[in-house]
Amino acid sequence: MSHETRTHIAERYAVIGPDSHVVAPLAGWRDTEGVVLISPAMGTAGRGPGFLQYLALLTPESASGPAPAGVERFVYVLEGRAEVAGEPLGVNGYAWLPPGDPRTIRGVEAARLWVHEQRYTPDPDHGLPAAVWGDALAVPSEPFMGDPKAQLAKLLPQNDAFDMEVNRFAFEPGAALPLVESHVNEHGLYMAQGGGIYRLSTGADEHWAPVRAGDAIWMGAFCPQWFGCLGEEPGVYLYSKDVGRSPLSPKAAPA
C-alpha cells in the first residue's frame, strides 16, 4: 500500500498519474470499464475543464453508446484493436465523430482507448464536418517552430468547421518547447511514450512535474506551460486544443 502519488490538482491545471487511477464502469458504455482523467468536475465556480477525457478499457464484449446530445467524440487506440461501425482501428488509429453520430465503438480484443468529448460549438459560416478516420503514424509531421527534434502532427483537418484540434507531438531526447507558452487555448494531454518535465503555473503556484507514459495533464486557458523531454527514449504526447472560435462565441447549451 502506498500513501504517495504524483497526482497534483491546482486551480488552472492538473497532473493525473496512474498511481491514483480508480477503474470503474463507464457511463454510457456497455461492458466497459475505464478511468476518467479530466472532467469539468475537476474545477470550481465554473473554472474547470470544458471537456471530458477518459480511458476506455475494452473487451470483445464492450460497446459504446452514442455521445450525449451536442457532443463530439474523438477516440485514439493506445493498445489492442477496436472498430467504429465496422471500420477497424489498430494501435495509433483514431476516429472523430460529430455530434449526433450514431456509430458505435466496439472492442475486437482487449484494448485501451484515449477518448475526448466536448460540446461542439457551431460556426454560422460552416456546416457540421463529416466523421474522420486516420492512422496517426501516417499523418505528416512538421518541425515545431523550426526544431526538427520536435515534430508536430495534426490529426484533424485544418478548417474552421472544426472547433478543436487533436495533435501528436513527438520529441527526441533533450528536445523542449522553445518558450514558456501562455495562450487562450485549453489543453487536455496524455503522455503516450517516454517522459520528461512539465512546468505548469497558476499565479504563485509553480509546479515542475516529472511526467511519464500514462500521465494526463489539464491546462486551462492562459496557464503558463513548458515541456522538456528527458531520458533516452523519445517523448510522445497527444493533446487536445480548442480552436476556430472567438472567445466570445456562445457555447452550445447543455443537453
Coordinates of N, CA and C in Angstrom, one line a residue:
M1 N 0.8 -1.2 0.0 CA 0.0 0.0 0.0 C 0.9 1.2 0.0
S2 N 0.5 2.2 -0.9 CA 1.3 3.4 -1.0 C 0.4 4.6 -0.6
H3 N 1.1 5.6 0.1 CA 0.4 6.8 0.5 C 0.9 8.0 -0.3
E4 N 1.7 7.7 -1.3 CA 2.3 8.7 -2.1 C 1.6 8.7 -3.5
T5 N 1.6 9.9 -4.2 CA 1.1 10.0 -5.5 C 1.7 11.2 -6.2
R6 N 1.8 11.1 -7.5 CA 2.3 12.2 -8.3 C 1.2 13.1 -8.8
T7 N -0.1 12.7 -8.5 CA -1.2 13.5 -8.9 C -1.2 14.8 -8.2
H8 N -1.5 15.9 -8.9 CA -1.5 17.2 -8.3 C -2.6 18.0 -9.0
I9 N -3.5 18.5 -8.2 CA -4.7 19.3 -8.7 C -4.5 20.7 -8.3
A10 N -4.5 21.7 -9.2 CA -4.5 23.1 -8.9 C -5.6 23.8 -9.6
E11 N -5.7 25.1 -9.4 CA -6.8 25.9 -9.9 C -7.0 25.9 -11.4
R12 N -5.9 26.0 -12.1 CA -5.9 26.1 -13.5 C -5.2 25.0 -14.3
Y13 N -4.7 24.0 -13.5 CA -4.1 22.8 -14.2 C -4.2 21.6 -13.3
A14 N -3.9 20.5 -13.8 CA -3.8 19.2 -13.0 C -2.9 18.2 -13.7
V15 N -2.2 17.4 -12.9 CA -1.4 16.3 -13.4 C -2.0 15.1 -12.7
I16 N -2.4 14.1 -13.5 CA -3.1 12.9 -13.0 C -2.2 11.7 -13.4
G17 N -1.6 11.1 -12.3 CA -0.7 9.9 -12.5 C -1.5 8.6 -12.4
P18 N -1.0 7.5 -13.1 CA -1.7 6.2 -13.0 C -1.8 5.7 -11.6
D19 N -0.9 6.2 -10.7 CA -0.9 5.7 -9.3 C -2.1 6.0 -8.6
S20 N -2.9 7.0 -9.1 CA -4.2 7.4 -8.4 C -5.4 7.0 -9.2
H21 N -5.3 6.2 -10.3 CA -6.4 5.8 -11.1 C -7.4 4.9 -10.3
V22 N -8.7 5.2 -10.5 CA -9.7 4.3 -10.0 C -10.5 3.8 -11.2
V23 N -10.4 2.5 -11.4 CA -11.2 1.9 -12.6 C -12.6 1.6 -12.1
A24 N -13.5 2.0 -13.0 CA -15.0 1.9 -12.7 C -15.7 1.7 -14.0
P25 N -17.0 1.2 -14.0 CA -17.8 1.1 -15.2 C -18.0 2.5 -15.8
L26 N -17.9 2.6 -17.2 CA -18.0 3.8 -17.9 C -19.5 4.1 -18.2
A27 N -20.0 5.2 -17.8 CA -21.4 5.6 -18.0 C -21.6 5.7 -19.5
G28 N -22.7 5.1 -20.1 CA -23.0 5.2 -21.5 C -22.3 4.2 -22.3
W29 N -21.5 3.3 -21.7 CA -20.8 2.2 -22.5 C -21.3 0.9 -21.9
R30 N -21.3 -0.1 -22.7 CA -21.8 -1.5 -22.3 C -20.6 -2.4 -22.0
D31 N -20.6 -3.0 -20.9 CA -19.5 -4.0 -20.5 C -18.1 -3.4 -20.7
T32 N -18.0 -2.1 -20.2 CA -16.7 -1.4 -20.4 C -16.4 -0.7 -19.1
E33 N -15.1 -0.9 -18.6 CA -14.6 -0.1 -17.5 C -13.6 0.9 -18.1
G34 N -13.3 1.9 -17.2 CA -12.4 2.9 -17.6 C -12.0 3.8 -16.5
V35 N -11.3 4.9 -16.8 CA -10.8 5.8 -15.9 C -11.0 7.2 -16.4
V36 N -11.7 8.1 -15.7 CA -11.9 9.5 -16.0 C -10.7 10.2 -15.7
L37 N -10.0 10.8 -16.7 CA -8.8 11.5 -16.4 C -9.0 13.0 -16.2
I38 N -9.8 13.6 -17.0 CA -10.1 15.1 -16.9 C -11.6 15.3 -17.1
S39 N -12.2 16.1 -16.2 CA -13.6 16.3 -16.2 C -13.9 17.7 -15.7
P40 N -15.1 18.3 -16.2 CA -15.5 19.6 -15.6 C -15.6 19.6 -14.1
A41 N -15.8 18.4 -13.5 CA -16.0 18.3 -12.1 C -14.6 18.6 -11.4
M42 N -13.5 18.7 -12.1 CA -12.2 19.0 -11.5 C -12.1 20.4 -11.0
G43 N -12.9 21.3 -11.6 CA -12.7 22.7 -11.2 C -13.8 23.2 -10.2
T44 N -13.8 24.4 -9.9 CA -14.8 25.1 -9.0 C -15.2 26.4 -9.6
A45 N -16.5 26.8 -9.3 CA -17.0 28.1 -9.7 C -16.9 28.3 -11.2
G46 N -17.2 27.2 -12.0 CA -17.2 27.4 -13.4 C -15.8 27.5 -14.0
R47 N -14.8 27.2 -13.3 CA -13.4 27.4 -13.8 C -12.7 26.0 -14.1
G48 N -13.5 25.0 -14.2 CA -12.9 23.7 -14.5 C -12.8 23.4 -16.0
P49 N -12.3 22.3 -16.4 CA -12.1 21.9 -17.8 C -13.5 22.0 -18.6
G50 N -13.3 22.4 -19.8 CA -14.5 22.5 -20.7 C -14.8 21.2 -21.5
F51 N -14.2 20.1 -21.1 CA -14.3 18.9 -21.9 C -14.1 17.7 -20.9
L52 N -14.2 16.5 -21.5 CA -14.1 15.3 -20.8 C -13.0 14.4 -21.5
Q53 N -12.1 13.9 -20.8 CA -11.1 12.9 -21.3 C -11.1 11.7 -20.4
Y54 N -11.0 10.5 -21.0 CA -11.0 9.3 -20.2 C -10.4 8.2 -21.0
L55 N -10.0 7.1 -20.3 CA -9.5 5.9 -20.8 C -10.7 4.9 -20.9
A56 N -10.9 4.2 -22.0 CA -11.9 3.2 -22.1 C -11.1 1.9 -22.2
L57 N -11.4 0.9 -21.3 CA -10.7 -0.4 -21.3 C -11.7 -1.4 -21.9
L58 N -11.4 -1.8 -23.1 CA -12.3 -2.6 -23.9 C -12.0 -4.1 -23.8
T59 N -13.1 -4.9 -23.9 CA -13.0 -6.3 -24.1 C -13.8 -6.6 -25.4
P60 N -13.8 -7.8 -25.9 CA -14.6 -8.1 -27.1 C -16.1 -7.9 -26.9
E61 N -16.6 -7.8 -25.7 CA -18.0 -7.6 -25.4 C -18.3 -6.1 -25.2
S62 N -17.3 -5.2 -25.2 CA -17.5 -3.8 -25.0 C -18.1 -3.1 -26.2
A63 N -19.0 -2.1 -25.9 CA -19.5 -1.2 -27.0 C -19.9 0.1 -26.3
S64 N -19.7 1.2 -27.1 CA -20.2 2.5 -26.7 C -21.6 2.7 -27.0
G65 N -22.3 3.6 -26.2 CA -23.5 4.2 -26.7 C -23.2 5.5 -27.4
P66 N -24.1 6.2 -27.9 CA -23.9 7.5 -28.6 C -23.4 8.5 -27.5
A67 N -22.6 9.4 -28.0 CA -22.2 10.5 -27.1 C -23.5 11.3 -26.7
P68 N -23.4 12.1 -25.6 CA -24.6 12.9 -25.3 C -24.9 13.9 -26.4
A69 N -26.2 14.4 -26.4 CA -26.6 15.3 -27.5 C -25.7 16.5 -27.5
G70 N -25.3 16.9 -28.8 CA -24.4 18.0 -29.0 C -23.0 17.8 -28.7
V71 N -22.6 16.6 -28.4 CA -21.2 16.3 -28.0 C -20.4 15.6 -29.1
E72 N -19.2 16.1 -29.5 CA -18.4 15.5 -30.4 C -17.4 14.5 -29.7
R73 N -17.0 13.5 -30.4 CA -16.1 12.4 -29.7 C -14.9 12.1 -30.6
F74 N -13.8 12.0 -29.9 CA -12.5 11.6 -30.6 C -12.0 10.4 -29.8
V75 N -11.7 9.3 -30.5 CA -11.1 8.1 -29.9 C -9.8 7.8 -30.6
Y76 N -8.8 7.4 -29.7 CA -7.5 7.0 -30.2 C -7.1 5.7 -29.5
V77 N -6.6 4.7 -30.3 CA -6.3 3.4 -29.8 C -4.8 3.4 -29.3
L78 N -4.7 3.2 -28.0 CA -3.4 3.1 -27.4 C -2.8 1.7 -27.4
E79 N -3.7 0.7 -27.2 CA -3.3 -0.7 -27.2 C -4.5 -1.5 -27.7
G80 N -4.1 -2.6 -28.4 CA -5.1 -3.5 -28.9 C -5.8 -3.1 -30.1
R81 N -7.0 -3.6 -30.3 CA -7.8 -3.3 -31.6 C -9.2 -3.0 -31.2
A82 N -9.8 -2.1 -32.0 CA -11.2 -1.8 -31.8 C -11.8 -1.5 -33.2
E83 N -13.1 -1.2 -33.3 CA -13.7 -0.9 -34.5 C -14.8 0.2 -34.3
V84 N -15.0 1.0 -35.3 CA -16.0 2.0 -35.3 C -16.9 1.8 -36.5
A85 N -18.2 1.3 -36.2 CA -19.1 1.0 -37.2 C -18.5 0.0 -38.2
G86 N -17.8 -1.0 -37.7 CA -17.2 -2.0 -38.5 C -15.9 -1.6 -39.1
E87 N -15.4 -0.4 -39.0 CA -14.1 0.1 -39.5 C -13.1 -0.3 -38.5
P88 N -12.0 -1.1 -38.8 CA -11.0 -1.5 -37.8 C -10.1 -0.3 -37.5
L89 N -9.7 -0.3 -36.2 CA -8.8 0.7 -35.7 C -7.7 -0.1 -34.9
G90 N -6.5 0.0 -35.3 CA -5.4 -0.6 -34.6 C -4.7 0.4 -33.7
V91 N -3.5 0.0 -33.2 CA -2.7 0.9 -32.4 C -2.4 2.2 -33.2
N92 N -2.6 3.3 -32.6 CA -2.4 4.7 -33.3 C -3.5 5.0 -34.3
G93 N -4.5 4.2 -34.4 CA -5.7 4.5 -35.2 C -6.6 5.4 -34.4
Y94 N -7.3 6.3 -35.1 CA -8.2 7.2 -34.4 C -9.4 7.5 -35.3
A95 N -10.4 8.0 -34.6 CA -11.7 8.5 -35.3 C -12.3 9.7 -34.6
W96 N -12.8 10.6 -35.3 CA -13.6 11.7 -34.8 C -15.0 11.6 -35.3
L97 N -16.0 11.6 -34.4 CA -17.4 11.5 -34.7 C -18.1 12.8 -34.3
P98 N -18.8 13.4 -35.3 CA -19.6 14.6 -35.0 C -20.7 14.4 -34.0
P99 N -21.2 15.5 -33.4 CA -22.4 15.3 -32.5 C -23.6 14.7 -33.3
G100 N -24.3 13.8 -32.6 CA -25.4 13.2 -33.3 C -25.1 12.0 -34.1
D101 N -23.8 11.6 -34.2 CA -23.4 10.5 -35.0 C -23.8 9.2 -34.2
P102 N -24.5 8.3 -34.9 CA -25.0 7.1 -34.1 C -24.0 5.9 -34.1
R103 N -22.8 6.1 -34.8 CA -21.9 4.9 -34.9 C -21.4 4.5 -33.6
T104 N -21.2 3.2 -33.4 CA -20.8 2.6 -32.2 C -19.3 2.1 -32.2
I105 N -18.6 2.3 -31.1 CA -17.3 1.8 -30.9 C -17.3 0.5 -30.2
R106 N -16.7 -0.5 -30.8 CA -16.7 -1.8 -30.2 C -15.3 -2.4 -30.0
G107 N -15.2 -3.3 -29.0 CA -13.9 -3.9 -28.8 C -13.8 -5.1 -29.7
V108 N -12.6 -5.3 -30.3 CA -12.3 -6.5 -31.1 C -11.5 -7.5 -30.2
E109 N -10.7 -7.0 -29.4 CA -9.9 -7.7 -28.4 C -9.6 -6.8 -27.2
A110 N -8.9 -7.2 -26.2 CA -8.6 -6.3 -25.2 C -7.9 -5.1 -25.7
A111 N -8.4 -3.9 -25.4 CA -7.8 -2.6 -26.0 C -8.0 -1.5 -25.0
R112 N -7.1 -0.5 -25.2 CA -7.2 0.7 -24.3 C -7.3 1.9 -25.3
L113 N -8.4 2.7 -25.0 CA -8.6 3.9 -25.9 C -8.5 5.1 -25.0
W114 N -8.0 6.2 -25.7 CA -8.0 7.5 -25.1 C -9.1 8.2 -25.8
V115 N -10.1 8.8 -25.0 CA -11.3 9.4 -25.6 C -11.4 10.8 -25.1
H116 N -11.8 11.7 -26.0 CA -12.0 13.1 -25.7 C -13.4 13.4 -26.2
E117 N -14.2 14.1 -25.3 CA -15.6 14.5 -25.6 C -15.7 16.0 -25.2
Q118 N -16.4 16.8 -26.0 CA -16.7 18.1 -25.7 C -18.0 18.6 -26.5
R119 N -18.6 19.6 -26.0 CA -19.8 20.1 -26.7 C -19.3 20.9 -27.9
Y120 N -19.9 20.6 -29.1 CA -19.5 21.2 -30.3 C -20.1 22.6 -30.4
T121 N -19.2 23.6 -30.7 CA -19.7 25.0 -30.9 C -19.8 25.2 -32.4
P122 N -21.0 25.4 -33.0 CA -21.1 25.6 -34.4 C -20.5 26.9 -34.9
D123 N -20.2 27.0 -36.1 CA -19.8 28.2 -36.8 C -20.8 28.5 -37.9
P124 N -21.4 29.7 -37.8 CA -22.5 30.0 -38.8 C -22.1 30.0 -40.2
D125 N -20.8 30.0 -40.5 CA -20.3 30.0 -41.9 C -19.9 28.6 -42.4
H126 N -20.0 27.6 -41.5 CA -19.6 26.3 -41.9 C -20.6 25.3 -41.4
G127 N -20.8 24.2 -42.2 CA -21.6 23.1 -41.7 C -20.9 22.2 -40.8
L128 N -21.6 21.2 -40.3 CA -21.0 20.2 -39.4 C -20.1 19.3 -40.2
P129 N -18.9 19.1 -39.8 CA -17.9 18.3 -40.5 C -18.4 16.8 -40.5
A130 N -17.9 16.1 -41.5 CA -18.2 14.6 -41.6 C -17.2 13.9 -40.7
A131 N -17.5 12.7 -40.3 CA -16.6 11.9 -39.5 C -15.2 11.7 -40.1
V132 N -14.2 11.5 -39.3 CA -12.8 11.4 -39.7 C -12.2 10.1 -39.2
W133 N -11.5 9.4 -40.0 CA -10.7 8.2 -39.6 C -9.3 8.5 -40.0
G134 N -8.3 7.9 -39.2 CA -6.9 8.0 -39.6 C -6.0 7.1 -38.8
D135 N -4.7 7.1 -39.3 CA -3.6 6.5 -38.6 C -2.6 7.5 -38.3
A136 N -2.4 7.8 -37.0 CA -1.5 8.9 -36.6 C -0.1 8.8 -37.1
L137 N 0.4 7.6 -37.3 CA 1.8 7.5 -37.8 C 1.8 7.8 -39.3
A138 N 0.7 7.8 -40.0 CA 0.7 8.1 -41.4 C 0.4 9.6 -41.7
V139 N 0.2 10.4 -40.6 CA -0.1 11.8 -40.8 C 1.2 12.6 -40.8
P140 N 1.5 13.4 -41.9 CA 2.8 14.1 -42.0 C 3.0 15.0 -40.7
S141 N 4.2 15.0 -40.2 CA 4.5 15.9 -39.1 C 5.4 17.0 -39.6
E142 N 5.5 18.1 -38.9 CA 6.3 19.2 -39.2 C 7.2 19.7 -38.0
P143 N 8.4 20.1 -38.2 CA 9.2 20.6 -37.1 C 8.4 21.8 -36.4
F144 N 8.4 21.7 -35.1 CA 7.7 22.8 -34.3 C 8.6 24.0 -34.2
M145 N 8.1 25.1 -34.7 CA 8.9 26.4 -34.7 C 10.3 26.2 -35.2
G146 N 10.4 25.3 -36.2 CA 11.7 25.1 -36.9 C 12.6 24.1 -36.3
D147 N 12.2 23.4 -35.2 CA 13.1 22.5 -34.5 C 12.8 21.1 -35.0
P148 N 13.7 20.4 -35.8 CA 13.4 19.1 -36.3 C 13.4 18.0 -35.2
K149 N 13.8 18.3 -34.0 CA 13.8 17.3 -32.9 C 12.4 17.4 -32.2
A150 N 11.5 18.3 -32.6 CA 10.2 18.3 -32.0 C 9.2 18.3 -33.2
Q151 N 8.5 17.2 -33.4 CA 7.7 17.0 -34.6 C 6.2 17.0 -34.2
L152 N 5.4 17.9 -34.9 CA 4.0 18.0 -34.6 C 3.2 17.5 -35.7
A153 N 2.3 16.6 -35.4 CA 1.3 16.1 -36.4 C -0.1 16.4 -36.0
K154 N -0.8 17.1 -36.9 CA -2.2 17.5 -36.6 C -3.1 16.4 -37.2
L155 N -3.9 15.8 -36.3 CA -4.7 14.6 -36.7 C -6.1 14.9 -37.4
L156 N -6.6 16.1 -37.2 CA -7.9 16.5 -37.8 C -7.7 17.6 -38.9
P157 N -8.6 17.6 -39.8 CA -8.5 18.6 -40.9 C -8.4 20.0 -40.3
Q158 N -7.6 20.9 -41.0 CA -7.4 22.2 -40.5 C -8.3 23.2 -41.3
N159 N -9.6 23.2 -40.8 CA -10.5 24.2 -41.3 C -11.5 24.6 -40.2
D160 N -12.2 25.7 -40.4 CA -12.9 26.3 -39.3 C -14.3 25.6 -39.1
A161 N -14.6 24.6 -39.8 CA -15.7 23.8 -39.4 C -15.5 23.0 -38.1
F162 N -14.2 22.8 -37.8 CA -13.8 22.1 -36.5 C -13.6 23.1 -35.5
D163 N -14.0 22.9 -34.3 CA -13.8 23.8 -33.1 C -12.7 23.2 -32.2
M164 N -12.0 22.2 -32.6 CA -11.0 21.6 -31.8 C -9.9 21.0 -32.7
E165 N -8.7 20.8 -32.2 CA -7.6 20.0 -32.8 C -7.3 18.9 -31.8
V166 N -6.8 17.8 -32.4 CA -6.1 16.8 -31.6 C -4.8 16.5 -32.3
N167 N -3.7 16.7 -31.6 CA -2.3 16.6 -32.2 C -1.5 15.6 -31.5
R168 N -0.5 15.1 -32.3 CA 0.5 14.2 -31.7 C 1.9 14.9 -31.8
F169 N 2.5 15.0 -30.6 CA 3.7 15.8 -30.5 C 4.8 14.8 -30.1
A170 N 5.9 14.7 -30.9 CA 7.0 13.7 -30.7 C 8.3 14.5 -30.5
F171 N 9.0 14.2 -29.4 CA 10.2 14.9 -29.0 C 11.4 13.9 -29.0
E172 N 12.5 14.3 -29.6 CA 13.7 13.5 -29.3 C 14.2 13.8 -27.9
P173 N 15.0 12.8 -27.3 CA 15.5 13.1 -26.0 C 16.3 14.4 -26.0
G174 N 16.1 15.2 -25.0 CA 16.8 16.5 -24.9 C 16.0 17.7 -25.6
A175 N 15.0 17.4 -26.4 CA 14.3 18.4 -27.1 C 13.3 19.1 -26.1
A176 N 12.9 20.3 -26.4 CA 12.0 21.0 -25.5 C 11.2 22.0 -26.2
L177 N 10.1 22.5 -25.6 CA 9.4 23.6 -26.2 C 10.3 24.8 -26.2
P178 N 10.3 25.7 -27.2 CA 11.2 26.8 -27.3 C 10.9 28.0 -26.4
L179 N 9.7 28.0 -25.7 CA 9.3 29.1 -24.9 C 8.3 28.6 -23.9
V180 N 8.1 29.3 -22.8 CA 7.0 29.0 -21.9 C 5.8 29.6 -22.5
E181 N 4.8 28.8 -22.9 CA 3.6 29.2 -23.6 C 2.6 29.7 -22.6
S182 N 1.8 30.7 -23.0 CA 0.6 31.1 -22.3 C -0.4 31.6 -23.3
H183 N -1.5 31.0 -23.4 CA -2.5 31.3 -24.5 C -3.9 31.0 -24.1
V184 N -4.8 31.4 -25.0 CA -6.2 31.3 -24.7 C -6.7 29.9 -24.8
N185 N -6.0 29.0 -25.5 CA -6.4 27.7 -25.8 C -6.2 26.8 -24.6
E186 N -7.2 25.9 -24.3 CA -7.2 25.0 -23.3 C -6.7 23.6 -23.8
H187 N -5.9 22.9 -23.0 CA -5.4 21.6 -23.4 C -5.8 20.5 -22.5
G188 N -6.0 19.3 -23.1 CA -6.0 18.1 -22.3 C -5.0 17.2 -22.9
L189 N -4.0 16.6 -22.2 CA -2.8 16.0 -22.7 C -2.7 14.6 -22.1
Y190 N -2.3 13.6 -22.9 CA -2.0 12.3 -22.5 C -0.6 11.9 -22.9
M191 N 0.3 11.5 -22.0 CA 1.6 11.1 -22.3 C 1.6 9.7 -22.7
A192 N 1.9 9.4 -24.0 CA 1.8 8.1 -24.6 C 3.1 7.3 -24.6
Q193 N 4.2 8.0 -24.5 CA 5.5 7.3 -24.6 C 6.6 8.3 -23.9
G194 N 7.5 7.6 -23.3 CA 8.7 8.4 -22.8 C 8.3 9.3 -21.6
G195 N 9.0 10.4 -21.4 CA 8.7 11.2 -20.3 C 9.6 12.5 -20.3
G196 N 9.5 13.2 -19.2 CA 10.2 14.5 -19.1 C 9.7 15.3 -18.0
I197 N 9.8 16.6 -18.1 CA 9.4 17.6 -17.1 C 8.4 18.5 -17.7
Y198 N 7.3 18.7 -17.1 CA 6.3 19.8 -17.5 C 6.3 20.8 -16.4
R199 N 6.5 22.1 -16.8 CA 6.3 23.2 -15.9 C 4.9 23.8 -16.1
L200 N 4.2 24.0 -15.0 CA 2.9 24.5 -15.0 C 2.7 25.5 -13.9
S201 N 2.0 26.6 -14.2 CA 1.9 27.7 -13.2 C 0.5 28.2 -13.1
T202 N 0.1 28.6 -11.9 CA -1.1 29.4 -11.7 C -0.8 30.4 -10.6
G203 N -0.5 31.6 -11.0 CA -0.1 32.7 -10.0 C 1.1 32.3 -9.3
A204 N 1.1 32.2 -8.0 CA 2.3 31.9 -7.2 C 2.6 30.4 -7.2
D205 N 1.6 29.6 -7.6 CA 1.8 28.1 -7.6 C 2.5 27.7 -8.9
E206 N 3.8 27.4 -8.7 CA 4.6 26.9 -9.9 C 5.0 25.4 -9.6
H207 N 4.7 24.6 -10.6 CA 4.8 23.1 -10.4 C 5.7 22.6 -11.5
W208 N 6.8 22.0 -11.1 CA 7.7 21.3 -12.1 C 7.4 19.8 -11.9
A209 N 6.6 19.2 -12.9 CA 6.1 17.9 -12.7 C 6.9 16.9 -13.5
P210 N 7.5 15.9 -12.9 CA 8.0 14.8 -13.7 C 6.9 14.0 -14.3
V211 N 6.9 13.8 -15.6 CA 5.8 13.1 -16.3 C 6.4 11.9 -17.1
R212 N 5.5 10.9 -17.2 CA 5.9 9.7 -17.9 C 4.7 9.1 -18.6
A213 N 4.9 8.0 -19.4 CA 3.8 7.4 -20.1 C 2.7 7.0 -19.2
G214 N 1.4 7.4 -19.5 CA 0.3 7.1 -18.7 C -0.2 8.3 -17.9
D215 N 0.6 9.4 -17.9 CA 0.1 10.6 -17.2 C -0.8 11.4 -18.1
A216 N -1.7 12.1 -17.4 CA -2.6 13.1 -18.1 C -2.4 14.4 -17.5
I217 N -2.6 15.5 -18.3 CA -2.5 16.8 -17.8 C -3.6 17.7 -18.3
W218 N -4.2 18.5 -17.5 CA -5.2 19.5 -17.9 C -4.5 20.9 -17.8
M219 N -4.6 21.7 -18.8 CA -4.0 23.1 -18.8 C -5.1 24.0 -19.2
G220 N -5.6 24.8 -18.3 CA -6.6 25.8 -18.6 C -6.1 27.0 -19.4
A221 N -7.0 27.8 -19.9 CA -6.6 29.0 -20.7 C -5.6 29.8 -19.9
F222 N -4.5 30.2 -20.6 CA -3.5 31.1 -20.1 C -2.7 30.5 -18.9
C223 N -2.7 29.2 -18.7 CA -1.8 28.6 -17.8 C -0.4 28.5 -18.4
P224 N 0.6 29.2 -17.8 CA 1.9 29.1 -18.4 C 2.4 27.6 -18.4
Q225 N 3.0 27.2 -19.5 CA 3.3 25.8 -19.6 C 4.6 25.6 -20.5
W226 N 5.4 24.6 -20.1 CA 6.6 24.3 -20.8 C 7.0 22.8 -20.6
F227 N 7.5 22.1 -21.7 CA 7.9 20.7 -21.6 C 9.3 20.5 -22.1
G228 N 10.1 19.7 -21.4 CA 11.4 19.2 -21.9 C 11.4 17.7 -21.8
C229 N 11.9 17.0 -22.8 CA 11.9 15.6 -22.9 C 13.2 15.1 -22.3
L230 N 13.1 14.2 -21.3 CA 14.3 13.7 -20.6 C 14.4 12.2 -20.8
G231 N 15.6 11.6 -20.5 CA 15.8 10.2 -20.7 C 16.3 9.8 -22.0
E232 N 16.4 8.5 -22.3 CA 17.0 8.0 -23.5 C 15.9 7.7 -24.6
E233 N 14.6 7.8 -24.2 CA 13.5 7.4 -25.1 C 12.8 8.6 -25.6
P234 N 12.4 8.6 -26.9 CA 11.6 9.8 -27.3 C 10.3 10.0 -26.5
G235 N 9.9 11.2 -26.4 CA 8.7 11.5 -25.6 C 7.6 11.8 -26.6
V236 N 6.4 11.2 -26.4 CA 5.3 11.4 -27.3 C 4.1 11.7 -26.5
Y237 N 3.4 12.8 -26.8 CA 2.1 13.0 -26.2 C 1.0 13.4 -27.2
L238 N -0.2 13.1 -26.8 CA -1.4 13.5 -27.5 C -2.0 14.7 -26.8
Y239 N -2.6 15.7 -27.5 CA -3.2 16.7 -26.8 C -4.4 17.3 -27.6
S240 N -5.4 17.8 -26.9 CA -6.5 18.5 -27.5 C -6.3 20.0 -27.3
K241 N -7.0 20.7 -28.2 CA -6.8 22.2 -28.2 C -8.1 22.8 -28.9
D242 N -8.7 23.7 -28.2 CA -9.9 24.4 -28.7 C -9.4 25.5 -29.7
V243 N -10.0 25.5 -30.9 CA -9.6 26.4 -32.0 C -10.8 26.9 -32.8
G244 N -10.6 27.8 -33.7 CA -11.6 28.2 -34.7 C -12.8 28.9 -34.2
R245 N -12.8 29.3 -33.0 CA -13.9 30.1 -32.4 C -13.4 31.3 -31.6
S246 N -14.1 32.4 -31.7 CA -13.8 33.6 -30.9 C -14.1 33.2 -29.4
P247 N -13.3 33.7 -28.5 CA -13.6 33.5 -27.1 C -14.9 34.0 -26.7
L248 N -15.5 34.9 -27.5 CA -16.9 35.5 -27.2 C -18.0 34.6 -27.9
S249 N -17.6 33.6 -28.6 CA -18.6 32.8 -29.3 C -19.5 32.1 -28.2
P250 N -20.8 32.1 -28.4 CA -21.7 31.4 -27.5 C -21.4 29.9 -27.5
K251 N -21.4 29.4 -26.3 CA -21.2 27.9 -26.2 C -22.5 27.2 -26.3
A252 N -22.5 26.0 -26.9 CA -23.7 25.2 -27.0 C -24.3 24.9 -25.6
A253 N -25.6 25.0 -25.5 CA -26.2 24.8 -24.2 C -26.2 23.3 -23.9
P254 N -26.0 23.0 -22.6 CA -26.0 21.6 -22.2 C -27.3 20.9 -22.6
A255 N -27.3 19.6 -22.8 CA -28.5 18.9 -23.2 C -29.4 18.7 -22.0

